[in-house]
Each structure stands twice: as C-alpha cells, then as structure tokens.
Amino acid sequence: NCSKNLIFPHAEYDRFNLQDMDETECLREFRVRKLDVPRLADALGLPKILSCPQRTKTGRIEGLCILLKRLAYPCRYSDLIHRFGRAVPELSMIYNTVEDWIYQHHHDKITQWNDNLLNSNAL
C-alpha cells in the first residue's frame, strides 16, 4: 500500500526568510511591499506563532506570506515549495490556519462591509 501522492523534494530548499527577498520579488510574489508585510501582520493582530491542528508551527510573517502568495495569483501548493521549503500538506494547513484566524478575528468587519456595499440601494 503506497501513497499515490507525488513526492516533492521540499527538504532541498531553505526555509522562508523575508529578509532574503528583495523588494521587487516581494512585490511581485505577494503584491505587498517588503516593509509592509510586518505592518500588515501587526494590523491584523496575528500572533507571533501560529499552530496548525496537526501541530505544525509557523511564524506570523511566513504564514501571512503563504496566504498572500496564494491570494496574489492562482497557484498549486507545490508551486510554493521552492519559496517556503515546506511540504505540500504543511503549506495547505498553514494557509488554512492563517485564513481561519483572520476570519475568526475580523469576520465582523468583512460582513459589515459587505452589508454596506451590497445593500439594495447600492445595487
């Protein structure tokens, strides 16, 4: 009984470090300036360490960058391996954890904004 999942060599890549990226790379990959990534993490109130349900841990900057990368351009998790040096299941769980955390802590703002934007008078 062997797994039918493809094996990606994530261990061959270095772990993510925002400081290793130049400004152009950061803006191209995340659609956010390098200096603004920590500011966005602060504004969202992300905790310093995020823990996934199966115990994978990530720093808030890496977690936010995984989310930003996936939202900036449609891509598969396997496309993120070279940037983050993590296995596909980890990338998926980190993305979901960050997205869930933001929704849990900010959904009231999102739903209120939608009510203002999508009311019958505006449509």
mmCIF file of N, CA and C in Angstrom:
data_model
loop_
_atom_site.group_PDB
_atom_site.id
_atom_site.type_symbol
_atom_site.label_atom_id
_atom_site.label_comp_id
_atom_site.label_asym_id
_atom_site.label_seq_id
_atom_site.Cartn_x
_atom_site.Cartn_y
_atom_site.Cartn_z
ATOM 1 N N ASN A 1 0.834 -1.191 0.000
ATOM 2 C CA ASN A 1 0.000 0.000 0.000
ATOM 3 C C ASN A 1 0.874 1.248 0.000
ATOM 4 N N CYS A 2 1.113 1.814 -1.138
ATOM 5 C CA CYS A 2 1.914 3.033 -1.167
ATOM 6 C C CYS A 2 1.030 4.213 -1.575
ATOM 7 N N SER A 3 1.426 5.370 -1.144
ATOM 8 C CA SER A 3 0.679 6.595 -1.422
ATOM 9 C C SER A 3 0.750 6.938 -2.904
ATOM 10 N N LYS A 4 -0.347 7.488 -3.418
ATOM 11 C CA LYS A 4 -0.383 7.912 -4.815
ATOM 12 C C LYS A 4 -0.010 9.384 -4.955
ATOM 13 N N ASN A 5 0.282 10.042 -3.831
ATOM 14 C CA ASN A 5 0.682 11.446 -3.873
ATOM 15 C C ASN A 5 2.086 11.579 -4.443
ATOM 16 N N LEU A 6 2.289 12.626 -5.212
ATOM 17 C CA LEU A 6 3.628 12.898 -5.726
ATOM 18 C C LEU A 6 4.551 13.303 -4.589
ATOM 19 N N ILE A 7 5.807 12.953 -4.723
ATOM 20 C CA ILE A 7 6.792 13.331 -3.714
ATOM 21 C C ILE A 7 7.555 14.543 -4.235
ATOM 22 N N PHE A 8 7.509 15.621 -3.470
ATOM 23 C CA PHE A 8 8.219 16.843 -3.830
ATOM 24 C C PHE A 8 9.396 17.017 -2.879
ATOM 25 N N PRO A 9 10.561 17.365 -3.393
ATOM 26 C CA PRO A 9 11.774 17.457 -2.565
ATOM 27 C C PRO A 9 11.848 18.765 -1.767
ATOM 28 N N HIS A 10 10.915 18.959 -0.834
ATOM 29 C CA HIS A 10 10.875 20.219 -0.081
ATOM 30 C C HIS A 10 12.103 20.414 0.803
ATOM 31 N N ALA A 11 12.723 19.332 1.245
ATOM 32 C CA ALA A 11 13.889 19.443 2.131
ATOM 33 C C ALA A 11 15.107 20.026 1.409
ATOM 34 N N GLU A 12 15.078 20.040 0.086
ATOM 35 C CA GLU A 12 16.199 20.597 -0.683
ATOM 36 C C GLU A 12 16.209 22.121 -0.680
ATOM 37 N N TYR A 13 15.129 22.725 -0.215
ATOM 38 C CA TYR A 13 15.010 24.182 -0.240
ATOM 39 C C TYR A 13 15.130 24.761 1.162
ATOM 40 N N ASP A 14 15.664 25.971 1.236
ATOM 41 C CA ASP A 14 15.769 26.661 2.524
ATOM 42 C C ASP A 14 14.392 27.102 2.986
ATOM 43 N N ARG A 15 14.248 27.198 4.309
ATOM 44 C CA ARG A 15 13.012 27.731 4.876
ATOM 45 C C ARG A 15 12.893 29.204 4.531
ATOM 46 N N PHE A 16 11.682 29.695 4.550
ATOM 47 C CA PHE A 16 11.383 31.069 4.163
ATOM 48 C C PHE A 16 11.980 32.078 5.139
ATOM 49 N N ASN A 17 12.555 33.133 4.581
ATOM 50 C CA ASN A 17 13.030 34.268 5.365
ATOM 51 C C ASN A 17 12.765 35.518 4.524
ATOM 52 N N LEU A 18 11.868 36.361 4.993
ATOM 53 C CA LEU A 18 11.503 37.567 4.253
ATOM 54 C C LEU A 18 12.717 38.435 3.965
ATOM 55 N N GLN A 19 13.679 38.443 4.877
ATOM 56 C CA GLN A 19 14.867 39.283 4.698
ATOM 57 C C GLN A 19 15.720 38.849 3.511
ATOM 58 N N ASP A 20 15.579 37.599 3.083
ATOM 59 C CA ASP A 20 16.339 37.103 1.936
ATOM 60 C C ASP A 20 15.758 37.556 0.594
ATOM 61 N N MET A 21 14.569 38.129 0.624
ATOM 62 C CA MET A 21 13.919 38.572 -0.615
ATOM 63 C C MET A 21 14.232 40.039 -0.871
ATOM 64 N N ASP A 22 14.351 40.401 -2.132
ATOM 65 C CA ASP A 22 14.478 41.830 -2.421
ATOM 66 C C ASP A 22 13.077 42.416 -2.627
ATOM 67 N N GLU A 23 13.013 43.723 -2.667
ATOM 68 C CA GLU A 23 11.734 44.440 -2.744
ATOM 69 C C GLU A 23 10.917 44.037 -3.971
ATOM 70 N N THR A 24 11.578 43.908 -5.100
ATOM 71 C CA THR A 24 10.880 43.567 -6.344
ATOM 72 C C THR A 24 10.252 42.186 -6.269
ATOM 73 N N GLU A 25 11.006 41.211 -5.746
ATOM 74 C CA GLU A 25 10.479 39.847 -5.579
ATOM 75 C C GLU A 25 9.254 39.848 -4.683
ATOM 76 N N CYS A 26 9.356 40.555 -3.578
ATOM 77 C CA CYS A 26 8.280 40.597 -2.598
ATOM 78 C C CYS A 26 7.011 41.183 -3.221
ATOM 79 N N LEU A 27 7.152 42.278 -3.907
ATOM 80 C CA LEU A 27 6.008 42.925 -4.544
ATOM 81 C C LEU A 27 5.423 42.039 -5.642
ATOM 82 N N ARG A 28 6.264 41.388 -6.400
ATOM 83 C CA ARG A 28 5.801 40.518 -7.476
ATOM 84 C C ARG A 28 5.078 39.281 -6.929
ATOM 85 N N GLU A 29 5.626 38.666 -5.894
ATOM 86 C CA GLU A 29 5.056 37.415 -5.403
ATOM 87 C C GLU A 29 3.887 37.600 -4.442
ATOM 88 N N PHE A 30 3.930 38.667 -3.640
ATOM 89 C CA PHE A 30 2.910 38.840 -2.604
ATOM 90 C C PHE A 30 1.986 40.026 -2.841
ATOM 91 N N ARG A 31 2.327 40.880 -3.817
ATOM 92 C CA ARG A 31 1.566 42.102 -4.103
ATOM 93 C C ARG A 31 1.579 43.077 -2.930
ATOM 94 N N VAL A 32 2.603 42.965 -2.108
ATOM 95 C CA VAL A 32 2.781 43.824 -0.936
ATOM 96 C C VAL A 32 4.262 44.174 -0.852
ATOM 97 N N ARG A 33 4.554 45.412 -0.500
ATOM 98 C CA ARG A 33 5.957 45.797 -0.335
ATOM 99 C C ARG A 33 6.546 45.073 0.874
ATOM 100 N N LYS A 34 7.818 44.809 0.803
ATOM 101 C CA LYS A 34 8.517 44.065 1.857
ATOM 102 C C LYS A 34 8.332 44.717 3.228
ATOM 103 N N LEU A 35 8.459 46.017 3.281
ATOM 104 C CA LEU A 35 8.316 46.756 4.531
ATOM 105 C C LEU A 35 6.898 46.655 5.100
ATOM 106 N N ASP A 36 5.916 46.451 4.222
ATOM 107 C CA ASP A 36 4.520 46.424 4.654
ATOM 108 C C ASP A 36 4.056 45.064 5.178
ATOM 109 N N VAL A 37 4.806 44.006 4.920
ATOM 110 C CA VAL A 37 4.396 42.676 5.393
ATOM 111 C C VAL A 37 4.315 42.643 6.922
ATOM 112 N N PRO A 38 5.363 43.048 7.664
ATOM 113 C CA PRO A 38 5.236 43.056 9.132
ATOM 114 C C PRO A 38 4.169 44.040 9.619
ATOM 115 N N ARG A 39 4.011 45.147 8.913
ATOM 116 C CA ARG A 39 2.978 46.119 9.291
ATOM 117 C C ARG A 39 1.589 45.514 9.123
ATOM 118 N N LEU A 40 1.391 44.743 8.063
ATOM 119 C CA LEU A 40 0.110 44.075 7.844
ATOM 120 C C LEU A 40 -0.138 43.021 8.924
ATOM 121 N N ALA A 41 0.899 42.273 9.282
ATOM 122 C CA ALA A 41 0.770 41.280 10.358
ATOM 123 C C ALA A 41 0.380 41.964 11.668
ATOM 124 N N ASP A 42 0.990 43.121 11.957
ATOM 125 C CA ASP A 42 0.637 43.889 13.157
ATOM 126 C C ASP A 42 -0.803 44.383 13.089
ATOM 127 N N ALA A 43 -1.192 44.942 11.941
ATOM 128 C CA ALA A 43 -2.545 45.486 11.783
ATOM 129 C C ALA A 43 -3.607 44.398 11.939
ATOM 130 N N LEU A 44 -3.299 43.200 11.465
ATOM 131 C CA LEU A 44 -4.235 42.084 11.610
ATOM 132 C C LEU A 44 -4.218 41.506 13.018
ATOM 133 N N GLY A 45 -3.162 41.799 13.772
ATOM 134 C CA GLY A 45 -3.036 41.260 15.119
ATOM 135 C C GLY A 45 -2.656 39.797 15.142
ATOM 136 N N LEU A 46 -1.979 39.330 14.092
ATOM 137 C CA LEU A 46 -1.584 37.917 14.045
ATOM 138 C C LEU A 46 -0.660 37.587 15.213
ATOM 139 N N PRO A 47 -0.859 36.426 15.841
ATOM 140 C CA PRO A 47 0.057 36.022 16.912
ATOM 141 C C PRO A 47 1.441 35.717 16.347
ATOM 142 N N LYS A 48 2.449 35.811 17.186
ATOM 143 C CA LYS A 48 3.831 35.582 16.731
ATOM 144 C C LYS A 48 4.010 34.176 16.162
ATOM 145 N N ILE A 49 3.358 33.202 16.771
ATOM 146 C CA ILE A 49 3.425 31.810 16.316
ATOM 147 C C ILE A 49 2.007 31.321 16.058
ATOM 148 N N LEU A 50 1.813 30.703 14.907
ATOM 149 C CA LEU A 50 0.527 30.091 14.562
ATOM 150 C C LEU A 50 0.711 28.580 14.587
ATOM 151 N N SER A 51 -0.212 27.885 15.229
ATOM 152 C CA SER A 51 -0.147 26.425 15.331
ATOM 153 C C SER A 51 -1.292 25.803 14.550
ATOM 154 N N CYS A 52 -0.945 24.867 13.689
ATOM 155 C CA CYS A 52 -1.950 24.152 12.901
ATOM 156 C C CYS A 52 -2.515 23.001 13.733
ATOM 157 N N PRO A 53 -3.690 22.492 13.355
ATOM 158 C CA PRO A 53 -4.303 21.398 14.129
ATOM 159 C C PRO A 53 -3.416 20.164 14.295
ATOM 160 N N GLN A 54 -2.551 19.854 13.311
ATOM 161 C CA GLN A 54 -1.697 18.672 13.448
ATOM 162 C C GLN A 54 -0.330 19.027 14.027
ATOM 163 N N ARG A 55 -0.216 20.229 14.606
ATOM 164 C CA ARG A 55 0.943 20.723 15.369
ATOM 165 C C ARG A 55 2.067 21.350 14.549
ATOM 166 N N THR A 56 1.886 21.536 13.258
ATOM 167 C CA THR A 56 2.871 22.328 12.507
ATOM 168 C C THR A 56 2.813 23.747 13.033
ATOM 169 N N LYS A 57 3.967 24.356 13.208
ATOM 170 C CA LYS A 57 4.027 25.741 13.682
ATOM 171 C C LYS A 57 4.707 26.607 12.626
ATOM 172 N N THR A 58 4.287 27.865 12.595
ATOM 173 C CA THR A 58 4.901 28.831 11.689
ATOM 174 C C THR A 58 4.883 30.199 12.342
ATOM 175 N N GLY A 59 5.843 31.015 11.975
ATOM 176 C CA GLY A 59 5.827 32.402 12.416
ATOM 177 C C GLY A 59 4.775 33.175 11.637
ATOM 178 N N ARG A 60 4.351 34.277 12.186
ATOM 179 C CA ARG A 60 3.272 35.032 11.552
ATOM 180 C C ARG A 60 3.673 35.613 10.198
ATOM 181 N N ILE A 61 4.943 35.959 10.017
ATOM 182 C CA ILE A 61 5.379 36.519 8.735
ATOM 183 C C ILE A 61 5.333 35.443 7.651
ATOM 184 N N GLU A 62 5.872 34.269 7.942
ATOM 185 C CA GLU A 62 5.820 33.181 6.962
ATOM 186 C C GLU A 62 4.373 32.809 6.659
ATOM 187 N N GLY A 63 3.558 32.664 7.686
ATOM 188 C CA GLY A 63 2.152 32.311 7.485
ATOM 189 C C GLY A 63 1.418 33.328 6.636
ATOM 190 N N LEU A 64 1.631 34.601 6.926
ATOM 191 C CA LEU A 64 0.992 35.659 6.151
ATOM 192 C C LEU A 64 1.484 35.637 4.703
ATOM 193 N N CYS A 65 2.760 35.397 4.499
ATOM 194 C CA CYS A 65 3.307 35.358 3.139
ATOM 195 C C CYS A 65 2.761 34.171 2.345
ATOM 196 N N ILE A 66 2.540 33.041 2.992
ATOM 197 C CA ILE A 66 1.921 31.897 2.311
ATOM 198 C C ILE A 66 0.514 32.286 1.861
ATOM 199 N N LEU A 67 -0.232 32.930 2.737
ATOM 200 C CA LEU A 67 -1.576 33.390 2.388
ATOM 201 C C LEU A 67 -1.527 34.401 1.241
ATOM 202 N N LEU A 68 -0.656 35.391 1.352
ATOM 203 C CA LEU A 68 -0.557 36.428 0.320
ATOM 204 C C LEU A 68 -0.165 35.842 -1.033
ATOM 205 N N LYS A 69 0.759 34.892 -1.019
ATOM 206 C CA LYS A 69 1.204 34.260 -2.271
ATOM 207 C C LYS A 69 0.041 33.548 -2.951
ATOM 208 N N ARG A 70 -0.734 32.801 -2.168
ATOM 209 C CA ARG A 70 -1.873 32.071 -2.744
ATOM 210 C C ARG A 70 -2.962 33.020 -3.229
ATOM 211 N N LEU A 71 -3.133 34.149 -2.564
ATOM 212 C CA LEU A 71 -4.165 35.102 -2.971
ATOM 213 C C LEU A 71 -3.710 36.003 -4.117
ATOM 214 N N ALA A 72 -2.411 36.179 -4.276
ATOM 215 C CA ALA A 72 -1.889 37.072 -5.315
ATOM 216 C C ALA A 72 -2.068 36.493 -6.714
ATOM 217 N N TYR A 73 -1.945 35.193 -6.822
ATOM 218 C CA TYR A 73 -2.015 34.567 -8.133
ATOM 219 C C TYR A 73 -2.397 33.107 -7.939
ATOM 220 N N PRO A 74 -3.303 32.577 -8.761
ATOM 221 C CA PRO A 74 -3.680 31.164 -8.601
ATOM 222 C C PRO A 74 -2.467 30.250 -8.785
ATOM 223 N N CYS A 75 -2.201 29.437 -7.791
ATOM 224 C CA CYS A 75 -1.080 28.505 -7.889
ATOM 225 C C CYS A 75 -1.373 27.284 -7.028
ATOM 226 N N ARG A 76 -0.662 26.220 -7.307
ATOM 227 C CA ARG A 76 -0.787 24.999 -6.511
ATOM 228 C C ARG A 76 0.174 25.099 -5.332
ATOM 229 N N TYR A 77 -0.114 24.346 -4.298
ATOM 230 C CA TYR A 77 0.790 24.349 -3.139
ATOM 231 C C TYR A 77 2.182 23.882 -3.542
ATOM 232 N N SER A 78 2.253 22.977 -4.499
ATOM 233 C CA SER A 78 3.571 22.500 -4.938
ATOM 234 C C SER A 78 4.392 23.623 -5.575
ATOM 235 N N ASP A 79 3.727 24.664 -6.076
ATOM 236 C CA ASP A 79 4.444 25.816 -6.635
ATOM 237 C C ASP A 79 5.103 26.667 -5.553
ATOM 238 N N LEU A 80 4.702 26.477 -4.302
ATOM 239 C CA LEU A 80 5.227 27.270 -3.193
ATOM 240 C C LEU A 80 6.416 26.614 -2.500
ATOM 241 N N ILE A 81 6.691 25.368 -2.830
ATOM 242 C CA ILE A 81 7.744 24.618 -2.140
ATOM 243 C C ILE A 81 9.096 25.314 -2.237
ATOM 244 N N HIS A 82 9.465 25.774 -3.409
ATOM 245 C CA HIS A 82 10.793 26.386 -3.574
ATOM 246 C C HIS A 82 10.934 27.668 -2.761
ATOM 247 N N ARG A 83 9.848 28.382 -2.515
ATOM 248 C CA ARG A 83 9.911 29.634 -1.760
ATOM 249 C C ARG A 83 9.901 29.384 -0.248
ATOM 250 N N PHE A 84 9.113 28.409 0.197
ATOM 251 C CA PHE A 84 8.914 28.232 1.634
ATOM 252 C C PHE A 84 9.619 27.011 2.222
ATOM 253 N N GLY A 85 10.102 26.097 1.387
ATOM 254 C CA GLY A 85 10.840 24.938 1.883
ATOM 255 C C GLY A 85 10.020 24.053 2.802
ATOM 256 N N ARG A 86 8.747 23.913 2.488
ATOM 257 C CA ARG A 86 7.848 23.076 3.293
ATOM 258 C C ARG A 86 7.104 22.103 2.389
ATOM 259 N N ALA A 87 6.643 21.015 2.993
ATOM 260 C CA ALA A 87 5.874 20.012 2.263
ATOM 261 C C ALA A 87 4.485 20.561 1.923
ATOM 262 N N VAL A 88 3.891 20.010 0.882
ATOM 263 C CA VAL A 88 2.571 20.450 0.431
ATOM 264 C C VAL A 88 1.528 20.397 1.555
ATOM 265 N N PRO A 89 1.432 19.311 2.334
ATOM 266 C CA PRO A 89 0.429 19.302 3.406
ATOM 267 C C PRO A 89 0.647 20.418 4.433
ATOM 268 N N GLU A 90 1.903 20.713 4.751
ATOM 269 C CA GLU A 90 2.187 21.809 5.685
ATOM 270 C C GLU A 90 1.729 23.144 5.114
ATOM 271 N N LEU A 91 2.041 23.396 3.855
ATOM 272 C CA LEU A 91 1.648 24.653 3.216
ATOM 273 C C LEU A 91 0.133 24.811 3.222
ATOM 274 N N SER A 92 -0.564 23.726 2.937
ATOM 275 C CA SER A 92 -2.022 23.752 2.937
ATOM 276 C C SER A 92 -2.574 24.055 4.329
ATOM 277 N N MET A 93 -2.037 23.380 5.328
ATOM 278 C CA MET A 93 -2.519 23.592 6.698
ATOM 279 C C MET A 93 -2.190 24.989 7.202
ATOM 280 N N ILE A 94 -1.016 25.489 6.872
ATOM 281 C CA ILE A 94 -0.640 26.844 7.290
ATOM 282 C C ILE A 94 -1.566 27.860 6.633
ATOM 283 N N TYR A 95 -1.795 27.706 5.335
ATOM 284 C CA TYR A 95 -2.700 28.619 4.630
ATOM 285 C C TYR A 95 -4.075 28.623 5.303
ATOM 286 N N ASN A 96 -4.622 27.433 5.527
ATOM 287 C CA ASN A 96 -5.950 27.335 6.145
ATOM 288 C C ASN A 96 -5.971 27.925 7.545
ATOM 289 N N THR A 97 -4.915 27.705 8.311
ATOM 290 C CA THR A 97 -4.847 28.226 9.677
ATOM 291 C C THR A 97 -4.826 29.748 9.680
ATOM 292 N N VAL A 98 -4.014 30.345 8.816
ATOM 293 C CA VAL A 98 -3.936 31.812 8.753
ATOM 294 C C VAL A 98 -5.268 32.384 8.277
ATOM 295 N N GLU A 99 -5.824 31.796 7.237
ATOM 296 C CA GLU A 99 -7.107 32.276 6.711
ATOM 297 C C GLU A 99 -8.206 32.165 7.772
ATOM 298 N N ASP A 100 -8.269 31.029 8.459
ATOM 299 C CA ASP A 100 -9.266 30.849 9.521
ATOM 300 C C ASP A 100 -9.062 31.847 10.649
ATOM 301 N N TRP A 101 -7.807 32.071 11.041
ATOM 302 C CA TRP A 101 -7.525 33.009 12.132
ATOM 303 C C TRP A 101 -7.999 34.420 11.760
ATOM 304 N N ILE A 102 -7.685 34.847 10.553
ATOM 305 C CA ILE A 102 -8.099 36.185 10.111
ATOM 306 C C ILE A 102 -9.624 36.278 10.085
ATOM 307 N N TYR A 103 -10.284 35.253 9.579
ATOM 308 C CA TYR A 103 -11.746 35.281 9.531
ATOM 309 C C TYR A 103 -12.337 35.312 10.938
ATOM 310 N N GLN A 104 -11.838 34.471 11.831
ATOM 311 C CA GLN A 104 -12.368 34.428 13.199
ATOM 312 C C GLN A 104 -12.233 35.766 13.904
ATOM 313 N N HIS A 105 -11.152 36.474 13.646
ATOM 314 C CA HIS A 105 -10.900 37.730 14.354
ATOM 315 C C HIS A 105 -11.383 38.972 13.619
ATOM 316 N N HIS A 106 -11.717 38.843 12.346
ATOM 317 C CA HIS A 106 -12.093 40.029 11.567
ATOM 318 C C HIS A 106 -13.356 39.845 10.727
ATOM 319 N N HIS A 107 -14.067 38.713 10.907
ATOM 320 C CA HIS A 107 -15.236 38.475 10.055
ATOM 321 C C HIS A 107 -16.314 39.537 10.221
ATOM 322 N N ASP A 108 -16.430 40.116 11.409
ATOM 323 C CA ASP A 108 -17.451 41.144 11.622
ATOM 324 C C ASP A 108 -17.211 42.350 10.711
ATOM 325 N N LYS A 109 -15.956 42.703 10.524
ATOM 326 C CA LYS A 109 -15.628 43.830 9.631
ATOM 327 C C LYS A 109 -15.946 43.477 8.176
ATOM 328 N N ILE A 110 -15.651 42.248 7.803
ATOM 329 C CA ILE A 110 -15.892 41.808 6.428
ATOM 330 C C ILE A 110 -17.390 41.765 6.144
ATOM 331 N N THR A 111 -18.161 41.158 7.034
ATOM 332 C CA THR A 111 -19.599 41.045 6.796
ATOM 333 C C THR A 111 -20.285 42.401 6.871
ATOM 334 N N GLN A 112 -19.838 43.267 7.756
ATOM 335 C CA GLN A 112 -20.411 44.617 7.835
ATOM 336 C C GLN A 112 -20.108 45.390 6.554
ATOM 337 N N TRP A 113 -18.897 45.267 6.064
ATOM 338 C CA TRP A 113 -18.515 45.937 4.823
ATOM 339 C C TRP A 113 -19.374 45.433 3.668
ATOM 340 N N ASN A 114 -19.597 44.115 3.599
ATOM 341 C CA ASN A 114 -20.439 43.552 2.544
ATOM 342 C C ASN A 114 -21.863 44.082 2.629
ATOM 343 N N ASP A 115 -22.406 44.212 3.847
ATOM 344 C CA ASP A 115 -23.763 44.743 4.010
ATOM 345 C C ASP A 115 -23.857 46.166 3.478
ATOM 346 N N ASN A 116 -22.837 46.971 3.749
ATOM 347 C CA ASN A 116 -22.836 48.351 3.256
ATOM 348 C C ASN A 116 -22.683 48.407 1.741
ATOM 349 N N LEU A 117 -21.874 47.532 1.210
ATOM 350 C CA LEU A 117 -21.572 47.544 -0.216
ATOM 351 C C LEU A 117 -22.665 46.886 -1.050
ATOM 352 N N LEU A 118 -23.257 45.836 -0.506
ATOM 353 C CA LEU A 118 -24.214 45.040 -1.277
ATOM 354 C C LEU A 118 -25.662 45.236 -0.839
ATOM 355 N N ASN A 119 -26.000 46.396 -0.303
ATOM 356 C CA ASN A 119 -27.394 46.626 0.088
ATOM 357 C C ASN A 119 -28.240 46.932 -1.145
ATOM 358 N N SER A 120 -29.555 46.904 -0.992
ATOM 359 C CA SER A 120 -30.454 47.081 -2.143
ATOM 360 C C SER A 120 -30.305 48.453 -2.792
ATOM 361 N N ASN A 121 -30.006 49.488 -2.017
ATOM 362 C CA ASN A 121 -29.821 50.825 -2.591
ATOM 363 C C ASN A 121 -28.562 50.898 -3.450
ATOM 364 N N ALA A 122 -27.519 50.191 -3.035
ATOM 365 C CA ALA A 122 -26.255 50.227 -3.775
ATOM 366 C C ALA A 122 -26.319 49.406 -5.058
ATOM 367 N N LEU A 123 -27.165 48.398 -5.045
ATOM 368 C CA LEU A 123 -27.264 47.536 -6.229
ATOM 369 C C LEU A 123 -28.204 48.160 -7.216
#
